[in-house]
Short mmCIF file of C-alpha atoms and ligand atoms in Angstrom, two decimals:
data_model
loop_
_atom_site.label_atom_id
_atom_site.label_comp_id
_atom_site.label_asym_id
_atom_site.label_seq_id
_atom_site.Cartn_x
_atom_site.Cartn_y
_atom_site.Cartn_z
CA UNK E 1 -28.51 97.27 42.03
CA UNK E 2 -25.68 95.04 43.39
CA UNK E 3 -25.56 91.57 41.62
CA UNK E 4 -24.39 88.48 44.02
CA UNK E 5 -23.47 85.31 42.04
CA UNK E 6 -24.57 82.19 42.45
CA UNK E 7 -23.15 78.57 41.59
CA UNK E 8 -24.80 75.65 41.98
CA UNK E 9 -23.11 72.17 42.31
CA UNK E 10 -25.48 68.96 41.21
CA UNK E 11 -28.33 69.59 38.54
CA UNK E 12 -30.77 66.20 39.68
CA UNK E 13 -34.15 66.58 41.01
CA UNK E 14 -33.19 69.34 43.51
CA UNK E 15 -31.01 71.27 41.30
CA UNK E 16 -33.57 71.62 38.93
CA UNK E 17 -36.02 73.11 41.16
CA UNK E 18 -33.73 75.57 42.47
CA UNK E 19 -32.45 76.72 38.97
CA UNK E 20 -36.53 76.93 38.19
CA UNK E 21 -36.66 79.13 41.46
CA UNK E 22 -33.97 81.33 40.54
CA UNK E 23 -34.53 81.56 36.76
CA UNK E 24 -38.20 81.72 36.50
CA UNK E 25 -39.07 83.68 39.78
CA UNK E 26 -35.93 86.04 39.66
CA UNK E 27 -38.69 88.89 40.80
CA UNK E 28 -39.86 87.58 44.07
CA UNK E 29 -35.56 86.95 45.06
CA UNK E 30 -35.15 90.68 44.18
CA UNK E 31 -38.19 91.84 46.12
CA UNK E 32 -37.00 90.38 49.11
CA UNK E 33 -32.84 91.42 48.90
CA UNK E 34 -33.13 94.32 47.04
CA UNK E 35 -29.96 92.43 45.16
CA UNK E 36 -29.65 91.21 41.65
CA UNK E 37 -29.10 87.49 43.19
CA UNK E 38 -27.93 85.39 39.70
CA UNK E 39 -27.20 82.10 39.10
CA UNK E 40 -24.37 82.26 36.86
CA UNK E 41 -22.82 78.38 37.45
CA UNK E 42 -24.14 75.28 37.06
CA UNK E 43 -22.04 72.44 37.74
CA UNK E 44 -22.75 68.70 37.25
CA UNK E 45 -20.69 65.45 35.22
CA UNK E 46 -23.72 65.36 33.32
CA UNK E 47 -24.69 68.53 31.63
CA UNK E 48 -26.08 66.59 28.39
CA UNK E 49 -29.58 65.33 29.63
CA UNK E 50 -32.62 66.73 30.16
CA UNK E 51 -34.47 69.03 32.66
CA UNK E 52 -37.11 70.84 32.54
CA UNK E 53 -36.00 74.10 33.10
CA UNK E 54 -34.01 76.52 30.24
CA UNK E 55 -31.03 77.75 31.25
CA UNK E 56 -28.91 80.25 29.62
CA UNK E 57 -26.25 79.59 27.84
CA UNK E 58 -22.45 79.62 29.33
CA UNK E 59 -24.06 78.72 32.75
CA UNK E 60 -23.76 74.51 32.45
CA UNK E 61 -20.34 73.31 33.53
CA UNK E 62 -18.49 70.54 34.33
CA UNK E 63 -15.72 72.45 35.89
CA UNK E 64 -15.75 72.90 39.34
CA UNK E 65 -12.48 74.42 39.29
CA UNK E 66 -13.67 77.92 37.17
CA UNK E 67 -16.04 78.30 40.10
CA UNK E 68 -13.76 78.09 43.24
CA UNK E 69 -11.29 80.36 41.18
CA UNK E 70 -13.86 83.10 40.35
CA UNK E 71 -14.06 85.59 43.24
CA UNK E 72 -17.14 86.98 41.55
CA UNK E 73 -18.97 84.11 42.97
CA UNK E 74 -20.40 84.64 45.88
CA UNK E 75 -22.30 81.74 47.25
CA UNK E 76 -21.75 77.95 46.05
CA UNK E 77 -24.61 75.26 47.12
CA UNK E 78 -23.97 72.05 47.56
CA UNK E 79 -26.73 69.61 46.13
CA UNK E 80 -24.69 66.15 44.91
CA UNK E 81 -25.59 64.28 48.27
CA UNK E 82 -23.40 61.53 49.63
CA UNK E 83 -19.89 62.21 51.62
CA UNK E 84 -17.63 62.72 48.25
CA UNK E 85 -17.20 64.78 46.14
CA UNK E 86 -19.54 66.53 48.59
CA UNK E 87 -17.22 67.79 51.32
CA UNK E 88 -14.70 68.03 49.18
CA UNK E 89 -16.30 70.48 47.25
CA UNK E 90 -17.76 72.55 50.28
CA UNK E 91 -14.41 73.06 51.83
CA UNK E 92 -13.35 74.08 48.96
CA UNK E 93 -15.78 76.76 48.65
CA UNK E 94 -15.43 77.91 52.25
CA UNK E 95 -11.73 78.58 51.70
CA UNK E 96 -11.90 80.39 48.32
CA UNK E 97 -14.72 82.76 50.41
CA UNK E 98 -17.72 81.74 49.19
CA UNK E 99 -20.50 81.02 51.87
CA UNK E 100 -22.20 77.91 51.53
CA UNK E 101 -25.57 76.17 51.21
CA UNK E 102 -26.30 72.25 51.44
CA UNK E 103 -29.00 70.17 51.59
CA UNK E 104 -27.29 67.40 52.38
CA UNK E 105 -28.01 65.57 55.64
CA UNK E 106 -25.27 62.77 55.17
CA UNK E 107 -22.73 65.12 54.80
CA UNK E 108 -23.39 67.17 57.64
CA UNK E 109 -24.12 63.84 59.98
CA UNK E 110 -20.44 63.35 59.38
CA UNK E 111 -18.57 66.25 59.01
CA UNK E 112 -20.53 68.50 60.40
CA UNK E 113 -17.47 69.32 63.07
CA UNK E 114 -15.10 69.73 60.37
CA UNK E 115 -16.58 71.73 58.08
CA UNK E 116 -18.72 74.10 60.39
CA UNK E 117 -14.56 74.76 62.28
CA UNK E 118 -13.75 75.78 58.20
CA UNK E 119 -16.68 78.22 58.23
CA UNK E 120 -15.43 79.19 61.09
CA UNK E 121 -11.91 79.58 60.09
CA UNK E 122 -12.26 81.67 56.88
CA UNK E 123 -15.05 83.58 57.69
CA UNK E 124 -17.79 82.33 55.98
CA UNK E 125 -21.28 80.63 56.64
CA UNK E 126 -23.23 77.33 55.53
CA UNK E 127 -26.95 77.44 55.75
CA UNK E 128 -29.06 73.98 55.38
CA UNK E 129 -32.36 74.15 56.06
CA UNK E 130 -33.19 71.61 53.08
CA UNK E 131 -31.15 68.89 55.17
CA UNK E 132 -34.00 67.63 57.71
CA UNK E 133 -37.62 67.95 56.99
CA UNK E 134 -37.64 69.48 53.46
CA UNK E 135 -39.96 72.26 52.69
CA UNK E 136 -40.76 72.69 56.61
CA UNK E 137 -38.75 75.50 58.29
CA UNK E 138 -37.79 73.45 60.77
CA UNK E 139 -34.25 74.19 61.85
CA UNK E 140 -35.07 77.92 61.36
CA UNK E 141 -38.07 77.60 63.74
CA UNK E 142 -35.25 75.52 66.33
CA UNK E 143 -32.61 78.27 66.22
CA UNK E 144 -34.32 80.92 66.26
CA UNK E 145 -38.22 81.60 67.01
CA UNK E 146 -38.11 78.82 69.37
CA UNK E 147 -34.46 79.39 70.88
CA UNK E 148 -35.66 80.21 74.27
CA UNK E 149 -36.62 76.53 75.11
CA UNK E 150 -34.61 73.34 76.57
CA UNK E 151 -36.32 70.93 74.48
CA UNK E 152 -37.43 67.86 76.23
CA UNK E 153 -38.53 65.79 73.02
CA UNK E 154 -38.12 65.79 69.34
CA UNK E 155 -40.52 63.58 67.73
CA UNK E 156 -40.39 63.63 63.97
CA UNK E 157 -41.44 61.41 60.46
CA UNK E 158 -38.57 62.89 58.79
CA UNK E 159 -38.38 60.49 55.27
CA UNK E 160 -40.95 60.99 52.97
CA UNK E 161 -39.95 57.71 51.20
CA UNK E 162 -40.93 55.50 54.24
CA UNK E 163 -43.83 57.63 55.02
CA UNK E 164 -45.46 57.13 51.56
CA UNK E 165 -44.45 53.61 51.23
CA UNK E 166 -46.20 53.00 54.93
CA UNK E 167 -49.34 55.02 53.76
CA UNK E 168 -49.22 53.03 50.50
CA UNK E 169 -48.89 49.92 52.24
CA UNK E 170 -51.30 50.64 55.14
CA UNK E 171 -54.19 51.92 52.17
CA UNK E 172 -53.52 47.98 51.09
CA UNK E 173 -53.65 49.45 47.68
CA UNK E 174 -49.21 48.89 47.04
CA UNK E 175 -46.98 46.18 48.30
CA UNK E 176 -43.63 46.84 49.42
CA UNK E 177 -41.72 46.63 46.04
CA UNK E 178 -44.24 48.77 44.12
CA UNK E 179 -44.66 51.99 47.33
CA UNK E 180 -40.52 51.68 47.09
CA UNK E 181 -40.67 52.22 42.97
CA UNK E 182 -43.34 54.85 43.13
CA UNK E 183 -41.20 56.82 45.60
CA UNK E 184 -37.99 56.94 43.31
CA UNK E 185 -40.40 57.93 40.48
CA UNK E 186 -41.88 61.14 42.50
CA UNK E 187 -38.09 62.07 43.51
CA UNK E 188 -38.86 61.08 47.26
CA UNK E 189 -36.30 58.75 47.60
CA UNK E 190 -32.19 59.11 47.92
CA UNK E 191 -30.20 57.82 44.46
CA UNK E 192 -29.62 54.58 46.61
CA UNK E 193 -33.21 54.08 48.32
CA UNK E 194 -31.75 51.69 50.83
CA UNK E 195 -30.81 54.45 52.53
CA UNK E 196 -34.39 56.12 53.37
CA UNK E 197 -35.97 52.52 54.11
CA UNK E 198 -33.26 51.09 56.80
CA UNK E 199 -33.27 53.97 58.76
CA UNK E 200 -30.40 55.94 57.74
CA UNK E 201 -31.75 58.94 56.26
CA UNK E 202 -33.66 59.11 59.13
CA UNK E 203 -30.73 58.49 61.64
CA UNK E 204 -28.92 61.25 59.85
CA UNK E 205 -31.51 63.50 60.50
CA UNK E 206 -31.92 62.56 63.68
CA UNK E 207 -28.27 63.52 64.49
CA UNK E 208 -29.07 67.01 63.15
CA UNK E 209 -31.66 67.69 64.90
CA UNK E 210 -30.05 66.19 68.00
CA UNK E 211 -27.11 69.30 67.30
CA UNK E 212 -29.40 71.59 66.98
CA UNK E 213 -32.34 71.22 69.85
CA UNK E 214 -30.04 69.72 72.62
CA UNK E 215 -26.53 70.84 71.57
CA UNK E 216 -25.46 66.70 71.62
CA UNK E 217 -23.01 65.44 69.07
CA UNK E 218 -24.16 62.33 68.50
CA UNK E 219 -22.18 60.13 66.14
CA UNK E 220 -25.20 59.00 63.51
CA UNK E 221 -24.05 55.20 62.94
CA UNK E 222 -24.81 54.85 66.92
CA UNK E 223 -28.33 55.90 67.23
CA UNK E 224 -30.08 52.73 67.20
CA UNK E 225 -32.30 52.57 64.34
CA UNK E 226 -34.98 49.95 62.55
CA UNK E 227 -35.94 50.51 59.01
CA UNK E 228 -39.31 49.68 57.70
CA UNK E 229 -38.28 47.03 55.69
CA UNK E 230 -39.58 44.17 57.89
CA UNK E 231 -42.88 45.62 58.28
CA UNK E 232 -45.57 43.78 56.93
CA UNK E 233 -49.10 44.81 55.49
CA UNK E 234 -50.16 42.06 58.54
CA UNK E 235 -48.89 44.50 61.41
CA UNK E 236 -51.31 47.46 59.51
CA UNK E 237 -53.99 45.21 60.70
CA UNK E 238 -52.93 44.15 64.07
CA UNK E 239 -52.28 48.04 64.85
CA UNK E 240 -55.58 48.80 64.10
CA UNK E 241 -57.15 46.30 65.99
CA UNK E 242 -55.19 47.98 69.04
CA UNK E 243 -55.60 51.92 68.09
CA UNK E 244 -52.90 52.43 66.27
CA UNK E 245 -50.92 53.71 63.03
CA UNK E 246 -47.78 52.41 61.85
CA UNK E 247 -44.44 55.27 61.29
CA UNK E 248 -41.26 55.85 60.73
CA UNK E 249 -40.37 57.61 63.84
CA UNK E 250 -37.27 59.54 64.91
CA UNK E 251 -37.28 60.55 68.98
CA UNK E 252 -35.15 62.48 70.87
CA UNK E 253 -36.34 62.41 74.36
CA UNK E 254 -33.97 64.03 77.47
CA UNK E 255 -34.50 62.50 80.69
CA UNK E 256 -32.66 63.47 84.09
CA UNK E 257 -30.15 60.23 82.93
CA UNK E 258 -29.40 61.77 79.60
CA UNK E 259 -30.31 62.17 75.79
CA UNK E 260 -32.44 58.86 74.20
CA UNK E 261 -32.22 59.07 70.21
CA UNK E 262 -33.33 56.19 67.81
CA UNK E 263 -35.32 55.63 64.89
CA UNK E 264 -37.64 52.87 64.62
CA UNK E 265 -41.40 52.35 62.82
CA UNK E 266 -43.57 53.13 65.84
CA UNK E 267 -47.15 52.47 66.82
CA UNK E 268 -48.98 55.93 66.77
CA UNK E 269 -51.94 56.22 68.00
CA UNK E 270 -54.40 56.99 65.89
CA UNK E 271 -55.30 60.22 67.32
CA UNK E 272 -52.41 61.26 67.82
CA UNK E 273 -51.43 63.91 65.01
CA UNK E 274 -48.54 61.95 63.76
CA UNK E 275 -50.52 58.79 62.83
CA UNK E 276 -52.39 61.31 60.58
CA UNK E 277 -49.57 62.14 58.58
CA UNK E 278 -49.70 60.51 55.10
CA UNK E 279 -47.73 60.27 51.89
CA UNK E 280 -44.23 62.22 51.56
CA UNK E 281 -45.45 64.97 54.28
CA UNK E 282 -42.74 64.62 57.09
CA UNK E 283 -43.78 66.08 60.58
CA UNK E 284 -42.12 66.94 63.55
CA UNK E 285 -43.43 67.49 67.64
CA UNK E 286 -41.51 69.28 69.38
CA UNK E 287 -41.95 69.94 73.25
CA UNK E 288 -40.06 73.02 74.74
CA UNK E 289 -40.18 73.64 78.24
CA UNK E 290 -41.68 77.20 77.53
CA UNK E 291 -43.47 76.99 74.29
CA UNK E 292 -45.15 73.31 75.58
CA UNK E 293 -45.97 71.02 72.14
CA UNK E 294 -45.16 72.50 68.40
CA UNK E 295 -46.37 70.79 65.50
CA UNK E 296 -44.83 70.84 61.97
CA UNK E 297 -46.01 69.48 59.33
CA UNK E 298 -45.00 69.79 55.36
CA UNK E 299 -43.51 68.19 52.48
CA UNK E 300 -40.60 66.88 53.39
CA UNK E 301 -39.01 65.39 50.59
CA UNK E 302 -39.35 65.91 45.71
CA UNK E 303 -38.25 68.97 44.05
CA UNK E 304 -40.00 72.03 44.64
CA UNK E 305 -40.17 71.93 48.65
CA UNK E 306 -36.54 71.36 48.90
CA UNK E 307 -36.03 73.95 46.56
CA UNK E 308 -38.21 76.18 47.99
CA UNK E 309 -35.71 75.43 51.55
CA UNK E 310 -32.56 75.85 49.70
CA UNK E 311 -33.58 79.20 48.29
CA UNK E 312 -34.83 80.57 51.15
CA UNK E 313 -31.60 79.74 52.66
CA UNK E 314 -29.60 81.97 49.81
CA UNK E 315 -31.90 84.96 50.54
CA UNK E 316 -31.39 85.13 54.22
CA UNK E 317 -27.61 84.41 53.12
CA UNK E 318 -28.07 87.40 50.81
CA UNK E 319 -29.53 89.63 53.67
CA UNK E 320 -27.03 88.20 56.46
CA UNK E 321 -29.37 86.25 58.65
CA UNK E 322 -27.77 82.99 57.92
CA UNK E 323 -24.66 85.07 59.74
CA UNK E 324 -26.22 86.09 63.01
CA UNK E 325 -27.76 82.63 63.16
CA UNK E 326 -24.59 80.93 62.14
CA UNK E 327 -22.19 83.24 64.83
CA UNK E 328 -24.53 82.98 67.63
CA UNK E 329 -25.45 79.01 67.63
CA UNK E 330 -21.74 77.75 67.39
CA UNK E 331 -23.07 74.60 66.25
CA UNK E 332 -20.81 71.42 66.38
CA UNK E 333 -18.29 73.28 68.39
CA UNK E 334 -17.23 71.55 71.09
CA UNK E 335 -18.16 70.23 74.07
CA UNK E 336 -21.71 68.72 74.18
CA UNK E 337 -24.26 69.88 76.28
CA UNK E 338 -26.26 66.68 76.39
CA UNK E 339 -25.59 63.17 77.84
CA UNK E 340 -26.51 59.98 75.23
CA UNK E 341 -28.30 57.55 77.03
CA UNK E 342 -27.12 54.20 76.13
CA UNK E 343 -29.09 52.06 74.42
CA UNK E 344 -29.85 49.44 76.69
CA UNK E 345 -31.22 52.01 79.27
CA UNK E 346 -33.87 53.28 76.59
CA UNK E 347 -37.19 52.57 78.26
CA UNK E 348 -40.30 51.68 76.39
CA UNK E 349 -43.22 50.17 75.20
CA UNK E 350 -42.92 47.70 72.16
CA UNK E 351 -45.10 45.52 69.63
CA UNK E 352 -43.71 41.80 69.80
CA UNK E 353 -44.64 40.07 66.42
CA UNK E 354 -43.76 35.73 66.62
CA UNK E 355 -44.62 32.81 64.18
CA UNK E 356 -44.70 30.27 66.72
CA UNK E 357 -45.56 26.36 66.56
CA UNK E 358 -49.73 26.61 67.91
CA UNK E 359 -48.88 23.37 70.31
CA UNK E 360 -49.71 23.66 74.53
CA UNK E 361 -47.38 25.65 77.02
CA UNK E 362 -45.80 27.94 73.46
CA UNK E 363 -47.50 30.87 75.74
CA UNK E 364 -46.24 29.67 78.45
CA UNK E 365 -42.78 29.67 77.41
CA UNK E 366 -42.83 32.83 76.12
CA UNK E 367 -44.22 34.51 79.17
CA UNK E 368 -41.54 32.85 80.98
CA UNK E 369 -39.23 34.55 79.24
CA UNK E 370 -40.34 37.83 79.26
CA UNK E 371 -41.18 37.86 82.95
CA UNK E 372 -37.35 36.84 83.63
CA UNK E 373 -36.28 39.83 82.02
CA UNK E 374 -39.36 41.72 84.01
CA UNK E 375 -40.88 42.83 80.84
CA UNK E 376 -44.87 43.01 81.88
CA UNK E 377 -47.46 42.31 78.53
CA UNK E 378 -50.03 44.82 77.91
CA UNK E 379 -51.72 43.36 75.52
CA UNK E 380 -51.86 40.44 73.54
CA UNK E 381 -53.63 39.04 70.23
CA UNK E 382 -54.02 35.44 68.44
CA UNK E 383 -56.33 34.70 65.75
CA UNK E 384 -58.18 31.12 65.84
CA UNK E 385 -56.79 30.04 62.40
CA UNK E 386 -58.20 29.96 59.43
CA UNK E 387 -58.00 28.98 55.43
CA UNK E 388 -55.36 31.61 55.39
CA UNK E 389 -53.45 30.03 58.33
CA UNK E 390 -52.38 26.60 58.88
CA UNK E 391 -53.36 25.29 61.65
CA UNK E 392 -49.57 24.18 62.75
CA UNK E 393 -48.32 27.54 63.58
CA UNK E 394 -50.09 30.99 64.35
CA UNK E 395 -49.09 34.70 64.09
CA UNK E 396 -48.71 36.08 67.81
CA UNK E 397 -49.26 39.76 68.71
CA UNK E 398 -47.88 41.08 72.32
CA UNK E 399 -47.33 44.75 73.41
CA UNK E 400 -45.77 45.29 76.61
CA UNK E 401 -45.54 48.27 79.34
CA UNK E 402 -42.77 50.19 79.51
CA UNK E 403 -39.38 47.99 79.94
CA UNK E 404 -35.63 48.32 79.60
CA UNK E 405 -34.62 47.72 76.30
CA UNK E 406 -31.46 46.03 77.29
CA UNK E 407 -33.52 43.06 79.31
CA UNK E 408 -36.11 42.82 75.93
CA UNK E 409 -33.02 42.67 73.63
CA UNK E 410 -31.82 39.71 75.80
CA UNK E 411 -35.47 38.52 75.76
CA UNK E 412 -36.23 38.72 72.00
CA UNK E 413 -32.47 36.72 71.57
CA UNK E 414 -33.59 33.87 74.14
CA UNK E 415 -37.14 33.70 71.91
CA UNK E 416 -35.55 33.22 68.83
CA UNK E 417 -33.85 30.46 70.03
CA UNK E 418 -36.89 28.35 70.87
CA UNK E 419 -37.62 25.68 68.91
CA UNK E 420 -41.59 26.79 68.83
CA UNK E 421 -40.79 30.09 67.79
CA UNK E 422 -40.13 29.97 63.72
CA UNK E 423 -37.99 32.77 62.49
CA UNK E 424 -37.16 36.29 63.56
CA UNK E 425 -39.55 38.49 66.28
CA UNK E 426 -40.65 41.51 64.61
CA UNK E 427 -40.04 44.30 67.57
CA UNK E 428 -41.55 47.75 66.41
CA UNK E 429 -41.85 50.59 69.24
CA UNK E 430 -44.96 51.91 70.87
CA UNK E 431 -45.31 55.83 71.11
CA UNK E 432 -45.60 56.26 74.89
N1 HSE C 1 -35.04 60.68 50.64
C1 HSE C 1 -35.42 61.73 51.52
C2 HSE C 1 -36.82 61.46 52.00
C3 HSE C 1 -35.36 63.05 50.79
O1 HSE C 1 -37.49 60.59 51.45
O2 HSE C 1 -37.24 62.10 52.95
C4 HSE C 1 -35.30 64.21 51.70
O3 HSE C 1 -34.20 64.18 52.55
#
């Protein structure tokens, strides 16, 4: 039987579950390949603590050098995360001939041009379905099953962290701090969990999947994107009261004036398959002009479902799929096939949140406002106060119909100013 070798760079949460994969379950990878696929490298700065999987001895390594110098090796996978030593180390790989597997988003968000053109250049492949969406074969679905379509939208929970912390938070059983803690615990969230609750993860994604479904290169640190960290257990409430769910939503919606992407927590409604999405699953709609709605859902973040991505990405590496899939997309090539709308031309329906002074012609004033930037209210909610709420000031709930974001920017600026209006408006989206 032919033996391919395999190194892997970064033994954390991920690592571990692939080395359990490919160690402990060495019969199911031979089934499939026919090939003696073995995991002779494992490279991290830390090869000291402890994980809970045995590996054999000689494998551990802190020398990533004796693995781009080996031509025995045959495949390299990337799982450190962040930009550096990250690309470094992939473009390394490429050019000593290996092919290459990642599962990380950030990297690819950012230099996915450069080091797709080294792929390119010597030959060689990088597979990474573990980068958006986890355990869910996702991009596999995109390129290939589903490659008959122009996509029209891309709707997606695509962090686990936010979507357990939200479903924590919404359950009223964790606050904030606690949801955030119990995610790093469970391995949902990134080593620096600012990054899954202000959007970025998320935005990262976003820009992946934006490659993929619509051919657009969109530069990641431009899609417009709201974390979850102002979200308060209060706004659980009020979206119940008006049929809704609270998410972390990605969108990617084409119109005939170009490509909208941003990430924001969204009102769902609660019917609406999203909204019953819970914990770390991550879930994705996709609408294709052919195939009409897809639904995936899965676990999108922890060990064992990225794990279970990654290797699934060395097998069809082993058995050249990753090659036909990798030739024919030409993904982040050149010239992009989809228009980005600019942001203040997104058009939508949002959840207004104000503390505002509870004196006569507050309403008034804000109304004003709105109307001036031709923003129409859908709906709108104040409580008569109670022993929970002074009397002085009162929490204000507005949705509107679908407006320009550009004139409720402006709007939301001129409300903040007001004297009756205390602090910041909380804006969150409304699924349309
Ligand atoms: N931190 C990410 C998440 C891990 O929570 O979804 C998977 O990319």
């Amino acid at each position: 039987m032919e033996t391919l070798n395999v190194a892997l760079f970064g033994f954390g949460t991920i690592g571990t579950g692939v080395a359990k994969l490919l160690f402990n379950h060495k019969d199911r990878i031979i089934r499939v390949t026919g090939k003696n696929v073995c995991l002779v490298k494992i490279c991290d700065t830390n090869i000291t603590g402890t994980r809970d999987v045995d590996v054999p001895r000689g494998v551990l390594t802190t020398d990533a050098d004796s693995i781009f110098n080996d031509p025995n090796i045959h495949i390299g996978i990337e799982l450190i995360g962040g930009l550096e030593p990250a690309r470094t180390f992939v473009l390394r790989l490429l050019e000593s001939g290996k092919d290459v597997i990642t599962a990380n988003k950030a990297l690819l968000a950012q230099h996915g041009a450069e080091l797709f053109n080294a792929a390119r250049k010597y030959n060689r492949t990088i597979a990474f379905e573990a980068s958006v969406c986890g355990g869910i074969p996702l991009l596999n679905a995109l390129q290939t099953a589903l490659q008959a379509n122009s996509f029209q939208s891309i709707t997606a929970i695509v962090n686990g962290t936010c979507n357990y912390i939200l479903s924590q938070m919404e359950s009223g059983k964790t606050a904030y701090k606690d949801a955030v803690a119990q995610a790093q615990k469970l391995g949902y969230a990134e080593a620096d969990p600012a990054m899954d609750v202000n959007g970025t993860d998320s935005a990262q994604k976003l820009a992946i999947l934006a490659q993929i479904a619509f051919g657009a290169s969109a530069d990641w640190q431009l899609i417009p994107r709201t974390g979850i960290e102002a979200v308060d257990a209060i706004d659980f409430r009020y979206a119940k009261e008006l049929g809704y769910r609270i998410k972390l939503l990605a969108a990617a919606v084409r119109s005939t004036e170009g490509l909208e992407l941003h990430v924001s927590p969204t009102l769902v409604k609660a019917d609406n398959p999203l909204a019953k999405v819970r914990d770390a699953f991550n879930a994705v709609r996709a609408v294709g002009d052919a195939v009409g709605p897809v639904f995936f859902q899965g676990l999108g973040a922890g060990q064992m479902p990225t794990a279970s991505a990654v290797v699934g990405d060395i097998i069809d590496t082993v058995l050249g799929r990753t090659a036909i899939t990798f030739r024919t997309l030409n993904l982040w090539k050149t010239e992009q096939a989809a228009v980005l709308k600019s942001p203040n031309e997104f058009f939508g329906k949002s959840y207004l949140r104000f503390k505002v002074e509870d004196q006569p012609g507050v309403m008034h004033e804000i109304t004003g406002i709105l109307g001036k930037q031709n923003i129409s209210i859908a709906s709108m909610i104040q409580h008569e106060p109670d022993e929970e709420s002074p009397h002085d000031d009162a929490v204000l709930i507005l949705t509107t119909h679908e407006c320009r974001e550009g004139g409720l920017l402006t709007a939301i600026e001129t409300l903040e100013s007001l004297p009756a209006v205390l602090g910041k408006v909380v804006r969150l989206r409304v699924q349309r």
